[in-house]
Coordinates of C-alpha atoms in Angstrom, one line a residue:
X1 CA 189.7 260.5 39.4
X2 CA 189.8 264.1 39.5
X3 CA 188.9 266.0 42.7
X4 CA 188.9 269.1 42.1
X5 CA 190.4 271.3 39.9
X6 CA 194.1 273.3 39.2
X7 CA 195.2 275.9 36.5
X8 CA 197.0 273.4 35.3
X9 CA 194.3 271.1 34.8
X10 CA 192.5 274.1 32.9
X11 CA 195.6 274.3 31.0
X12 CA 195.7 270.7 29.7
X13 CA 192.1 270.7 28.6
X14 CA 192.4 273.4 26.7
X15 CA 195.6 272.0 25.1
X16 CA 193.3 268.6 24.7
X17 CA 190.4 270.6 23.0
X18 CA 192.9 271.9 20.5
X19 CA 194.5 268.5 19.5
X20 CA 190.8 267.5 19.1
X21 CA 189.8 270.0 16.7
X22 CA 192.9 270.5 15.2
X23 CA 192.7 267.2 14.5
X24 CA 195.9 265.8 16.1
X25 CA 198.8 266.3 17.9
X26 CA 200.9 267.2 15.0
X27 CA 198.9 270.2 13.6
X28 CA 197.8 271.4 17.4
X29 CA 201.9 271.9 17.9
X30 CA 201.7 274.4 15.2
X31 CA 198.4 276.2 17.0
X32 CA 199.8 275.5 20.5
X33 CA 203.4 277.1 19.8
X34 CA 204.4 273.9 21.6
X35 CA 206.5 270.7 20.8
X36 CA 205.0 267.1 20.1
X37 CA 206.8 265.7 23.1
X38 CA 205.5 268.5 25.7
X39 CA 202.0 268.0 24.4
X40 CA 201.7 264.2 24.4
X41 CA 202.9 264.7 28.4
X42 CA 200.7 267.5 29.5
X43 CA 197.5 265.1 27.8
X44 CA 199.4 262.1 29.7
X45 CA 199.2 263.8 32.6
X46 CA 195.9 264.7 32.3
X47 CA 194.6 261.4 31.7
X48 CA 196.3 260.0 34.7
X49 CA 194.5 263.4 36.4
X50 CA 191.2 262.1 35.2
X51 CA 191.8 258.3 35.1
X52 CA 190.6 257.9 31.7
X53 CA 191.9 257.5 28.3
X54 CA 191.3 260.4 26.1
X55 CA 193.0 259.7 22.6
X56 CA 195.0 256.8 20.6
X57 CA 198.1 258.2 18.9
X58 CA 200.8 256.5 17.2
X59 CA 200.8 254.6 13.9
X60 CA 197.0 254.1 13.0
X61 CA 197.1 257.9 13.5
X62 CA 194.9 260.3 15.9
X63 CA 191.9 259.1 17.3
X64 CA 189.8 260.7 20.2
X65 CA 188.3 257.5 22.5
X66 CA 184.3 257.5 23.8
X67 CA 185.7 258.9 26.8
X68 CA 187.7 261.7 25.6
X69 CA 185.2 262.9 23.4
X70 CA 182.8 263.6 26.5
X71 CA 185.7 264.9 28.2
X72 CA 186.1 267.2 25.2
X73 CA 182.3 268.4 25.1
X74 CA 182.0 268.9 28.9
X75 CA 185.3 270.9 28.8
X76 CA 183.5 273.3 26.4
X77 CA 180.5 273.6 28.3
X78 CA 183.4 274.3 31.7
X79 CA 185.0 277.2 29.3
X80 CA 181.9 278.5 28.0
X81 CA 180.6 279.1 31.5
X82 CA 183.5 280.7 32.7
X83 CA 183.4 283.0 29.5
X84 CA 179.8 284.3 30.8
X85 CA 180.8 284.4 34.4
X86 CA 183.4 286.7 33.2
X87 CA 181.3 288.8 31.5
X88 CA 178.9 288.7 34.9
X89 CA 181.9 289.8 37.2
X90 CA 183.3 292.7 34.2
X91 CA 179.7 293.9 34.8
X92 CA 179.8 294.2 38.3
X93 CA 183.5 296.3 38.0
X94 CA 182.0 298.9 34.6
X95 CA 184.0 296.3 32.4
X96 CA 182.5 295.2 29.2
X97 CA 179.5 293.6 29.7
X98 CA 179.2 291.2 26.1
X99 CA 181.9 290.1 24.7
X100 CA 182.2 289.5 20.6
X101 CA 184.4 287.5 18.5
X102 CA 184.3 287.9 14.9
X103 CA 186.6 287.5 11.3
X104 CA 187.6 289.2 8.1
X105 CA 189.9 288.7 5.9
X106 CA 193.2 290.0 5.0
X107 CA 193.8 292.6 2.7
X108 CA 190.7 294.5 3.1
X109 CA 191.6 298.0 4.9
X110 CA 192.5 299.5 1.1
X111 CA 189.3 298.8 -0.1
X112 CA 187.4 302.6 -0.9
X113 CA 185.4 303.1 2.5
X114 CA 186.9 300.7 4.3
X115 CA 184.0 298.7 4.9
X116 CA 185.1 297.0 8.0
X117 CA 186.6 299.7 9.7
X118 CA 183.1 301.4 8.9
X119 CA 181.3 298.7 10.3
X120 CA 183.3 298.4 13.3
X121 CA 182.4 302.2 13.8
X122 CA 178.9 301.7 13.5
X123 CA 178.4 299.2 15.9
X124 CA 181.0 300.7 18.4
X125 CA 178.5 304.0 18.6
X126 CA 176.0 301.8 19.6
X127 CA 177.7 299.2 21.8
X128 CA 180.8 301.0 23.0
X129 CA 180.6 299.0 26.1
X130 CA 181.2 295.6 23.7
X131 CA 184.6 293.4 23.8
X132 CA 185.6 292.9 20.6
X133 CA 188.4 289.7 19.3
X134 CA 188.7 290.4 15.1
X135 CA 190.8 287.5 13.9
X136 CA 192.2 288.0 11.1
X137 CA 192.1 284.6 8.6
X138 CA 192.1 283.1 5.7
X139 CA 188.4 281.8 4.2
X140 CA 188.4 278.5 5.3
X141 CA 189.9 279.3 8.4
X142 CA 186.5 281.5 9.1
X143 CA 184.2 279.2 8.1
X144 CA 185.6 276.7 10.1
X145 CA 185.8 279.1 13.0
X146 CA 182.2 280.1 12.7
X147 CA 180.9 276.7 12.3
X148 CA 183.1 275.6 15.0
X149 CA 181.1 278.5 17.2
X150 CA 184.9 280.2 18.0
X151 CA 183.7 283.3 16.6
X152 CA 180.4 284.8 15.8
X153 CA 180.4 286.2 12.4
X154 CA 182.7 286.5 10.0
X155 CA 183.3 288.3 6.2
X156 CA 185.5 287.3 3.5
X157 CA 185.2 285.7 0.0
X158 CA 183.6 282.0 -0.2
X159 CA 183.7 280.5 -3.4
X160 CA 181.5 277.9 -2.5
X161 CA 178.6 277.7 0.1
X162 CA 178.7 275.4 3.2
X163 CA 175.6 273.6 4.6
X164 CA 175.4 275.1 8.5
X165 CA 175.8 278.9 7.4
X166 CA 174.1 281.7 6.0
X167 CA 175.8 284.0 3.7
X168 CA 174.6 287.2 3.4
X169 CA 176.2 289.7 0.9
X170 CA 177.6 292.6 1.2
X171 CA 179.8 294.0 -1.6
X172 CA 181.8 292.9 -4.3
X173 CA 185.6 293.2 -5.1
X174 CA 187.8 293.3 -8.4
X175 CA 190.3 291.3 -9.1
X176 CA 192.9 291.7 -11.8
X177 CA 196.1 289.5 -13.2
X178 CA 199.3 291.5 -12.2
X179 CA 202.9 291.2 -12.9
X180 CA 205.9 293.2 -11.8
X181 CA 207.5 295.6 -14.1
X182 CA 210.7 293.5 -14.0
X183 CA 208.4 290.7 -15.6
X184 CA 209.2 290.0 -18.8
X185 CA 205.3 290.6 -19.9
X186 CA 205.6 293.8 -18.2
X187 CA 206.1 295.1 -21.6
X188 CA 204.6 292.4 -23.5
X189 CA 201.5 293.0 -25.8
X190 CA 199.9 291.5 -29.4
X191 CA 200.2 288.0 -30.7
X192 CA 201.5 285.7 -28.4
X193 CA 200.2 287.0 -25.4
X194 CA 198.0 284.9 -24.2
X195 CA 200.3 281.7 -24.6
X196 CA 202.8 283.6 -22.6
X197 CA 201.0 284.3 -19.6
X198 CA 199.9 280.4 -19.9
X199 CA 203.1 280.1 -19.7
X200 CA 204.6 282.0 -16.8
X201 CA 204.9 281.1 -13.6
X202 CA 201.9 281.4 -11.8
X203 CA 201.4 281.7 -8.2
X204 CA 198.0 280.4 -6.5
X205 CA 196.1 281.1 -3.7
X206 CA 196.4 277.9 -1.4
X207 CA 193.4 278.7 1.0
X208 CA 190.8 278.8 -1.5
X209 CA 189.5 277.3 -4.4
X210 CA 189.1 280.7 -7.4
X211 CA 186.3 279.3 -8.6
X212 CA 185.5 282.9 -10.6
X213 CA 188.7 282.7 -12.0
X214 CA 188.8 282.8 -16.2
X215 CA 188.9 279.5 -17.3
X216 CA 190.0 280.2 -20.8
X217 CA 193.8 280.0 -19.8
X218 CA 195.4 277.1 -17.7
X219 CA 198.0 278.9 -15.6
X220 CA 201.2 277.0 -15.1
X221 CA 201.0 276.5 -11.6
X222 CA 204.7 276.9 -9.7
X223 CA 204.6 278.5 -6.3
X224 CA 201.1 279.1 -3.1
X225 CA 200.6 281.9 -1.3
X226 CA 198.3 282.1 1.9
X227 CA 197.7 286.0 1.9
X228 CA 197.4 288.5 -0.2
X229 CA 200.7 289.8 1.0
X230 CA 202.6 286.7 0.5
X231 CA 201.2 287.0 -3.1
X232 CA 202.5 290.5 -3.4
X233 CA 205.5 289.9 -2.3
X234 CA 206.5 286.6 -4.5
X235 CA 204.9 289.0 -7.3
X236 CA 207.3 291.7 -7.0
X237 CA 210.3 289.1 -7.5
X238 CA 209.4 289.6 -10.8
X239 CA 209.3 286.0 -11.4
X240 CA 205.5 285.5 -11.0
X241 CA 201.9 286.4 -12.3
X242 CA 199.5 286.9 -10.2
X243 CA 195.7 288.0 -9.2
X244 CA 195.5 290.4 -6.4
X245 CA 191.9 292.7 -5.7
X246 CA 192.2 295.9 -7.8
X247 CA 192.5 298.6 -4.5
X248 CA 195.1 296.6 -2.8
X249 CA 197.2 296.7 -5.8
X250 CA 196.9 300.1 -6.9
X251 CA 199.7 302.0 -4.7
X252 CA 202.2 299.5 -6.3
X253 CA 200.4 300.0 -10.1
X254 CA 200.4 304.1 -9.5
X255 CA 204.0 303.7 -8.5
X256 CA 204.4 301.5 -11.7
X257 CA 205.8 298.6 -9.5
X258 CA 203.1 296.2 -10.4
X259 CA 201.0 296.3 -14.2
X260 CA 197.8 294.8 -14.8
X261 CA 197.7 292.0 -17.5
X262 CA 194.8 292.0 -20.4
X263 CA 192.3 293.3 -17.6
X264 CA 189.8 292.7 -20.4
X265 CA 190.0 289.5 -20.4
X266 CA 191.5 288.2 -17.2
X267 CA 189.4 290.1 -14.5
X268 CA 187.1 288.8 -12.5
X269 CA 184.8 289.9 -9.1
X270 CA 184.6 288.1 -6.0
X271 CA 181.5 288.8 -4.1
X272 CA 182.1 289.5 0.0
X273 CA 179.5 288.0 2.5
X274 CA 178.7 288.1 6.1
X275 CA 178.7 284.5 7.5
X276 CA 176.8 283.6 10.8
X277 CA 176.2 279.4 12.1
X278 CA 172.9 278.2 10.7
X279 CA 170.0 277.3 13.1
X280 CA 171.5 279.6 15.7
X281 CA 169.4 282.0 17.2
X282 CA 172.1 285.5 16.6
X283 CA 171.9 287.4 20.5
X284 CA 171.3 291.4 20.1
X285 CA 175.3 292.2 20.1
X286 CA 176.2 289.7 17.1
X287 CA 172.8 290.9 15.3
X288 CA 173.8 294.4 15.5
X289 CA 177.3 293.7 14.3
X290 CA 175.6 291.6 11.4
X291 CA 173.5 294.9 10.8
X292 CA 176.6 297.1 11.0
X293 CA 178.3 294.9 8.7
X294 CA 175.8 294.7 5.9
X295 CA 175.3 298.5 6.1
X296 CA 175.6 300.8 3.0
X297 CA 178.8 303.2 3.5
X298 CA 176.4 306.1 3.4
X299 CA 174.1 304.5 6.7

């Protein structure tokens, strides 16, 4: 049984906590940066360490045992500890004295006022002394991370609402079908339009579900992006349509490198939201960042 405990052993349990919520050893390796056969020893080891089995892997697929599930919790409780004791010791040497993780989505630093940066300005005036993590992810990824309690708040786009978080709006963003002017329907116009952007190649946003999308036209689905510059980039192939929010397009439409498709009838607006855990009581620095967030640019 363990006696006492190594870096190493703090290593391996934070490798274990990210199999656990990653749901596996196969999608941690991604996370980790690390092979399957290195992870499955360093959790080996650790079991011997702790003389307990944490997980079943194989076959049947990923399963965390009784056991490791208490290990799991109690090792977030260890790390959540030596997260505040940081913070007590930074105190003691003029460091930071809170420290404040929060998320936004990509693509949003073009957007007239830059509402983030903004934000981030506000609350820095007031809590200079903060740490501050921004992640940069996709929506899921936030909601995940905020429900998970990884980071505090977070803004983005969510088509949907989740039980265990509030949304709280903020502002709202366009969004317009675009093509590159090497498209064929770059110059297209009149009868027949509509079928062919039905018909061309449309890439889709794999981290969300556009539920505010027009429905009147059933694109023909061929290629995923997971950021808004992975869209912009397959779109300036030439080879596909698709959406991207009106201000980070515009240096490539005033350039005439990307053209906006029947705006009229193939816009839409996706409404941006501040998302904190439900039932959580929000401390002073993650309320004032909330605050700071929902501002009006002129605040």
């Amino acid at each position: 049984m363990l006696g006492n405990l190594s870096d190493i052993d703090l290593k391996s349990l934070r490798v274990f906590c990210t199999i656990v919520e990653a749901g596996g050893f196969t999608a941690a390796q991604t996370i980790l940066n690390t092979g399957l056969p290195r992870l499955s020893i360093m959790v080996r080891d650790l079991e011997v360490r702790l003389g307990t089995k944490l997980c079943h892997r194989g076959r049947q697929g990923f399963q965390v045992t009784e056991e490791g599930l208490a290990v799991y919790e109690a090792a977030r409780v260890l790390f959540s500890d030596v997260s505040r004791f940081l913070d007590s010791v930074g105190a003691l040497s003029g460091q930071p004295t809170a420290r404040l993780a929060l998320g936004v989505v990509d693509g949003l630093l073009s957007y007239p006022g830059s509402p983030t940066v903004a934000a981030l300005q506000r609350f820095r005036k007031r809590l200079e002394s903060t740490h501050l993590t921004l992640h940069v992810m996709p929506p899921d990824g936030l909601e995940k991370a905020v429900l998970d309690e990884k980071i505090a708040l977070a803004i983005g786009a969510f088509h949907h609402r989740l039980s265990g978080l509030v949304y709280t709006p903020v502002f709202s963003e366009e969004q317009h079908l675009y093509c590159a002017k090497s498209h064929p329907l770059s110059t297209a116009s009149g009868v027949g339009l509509m079928e062919a952007i039905a018909e061309a190649p449309y890439v889709e946003r794999g981290y969300m579900l556009e539920s505010n999308k027009p429905r009147h036209v059933a694109f023909n689905r061929v290629g995923t992006a997971f950021s808004m510059e992975a869209i912009l980039t397959m779109l300036l192939t030439g080879t596909y349509i698709g959406y991207l929010p009106c201000h980070y397009a515009q240096r490539w439409v005033d350039e005439r490198e990307l053209f906006s498709l029947a705006p009229s009838a193939f816009s839409y607006s996706s409404l941006f939201s501040v998302i904190t855990r439900q039932g959580k009581q929000l401390d002073a620095t993650t309320s004032l960042m909330v605050e700071s967030m929902s501002a009006r640019p002129d605040e």
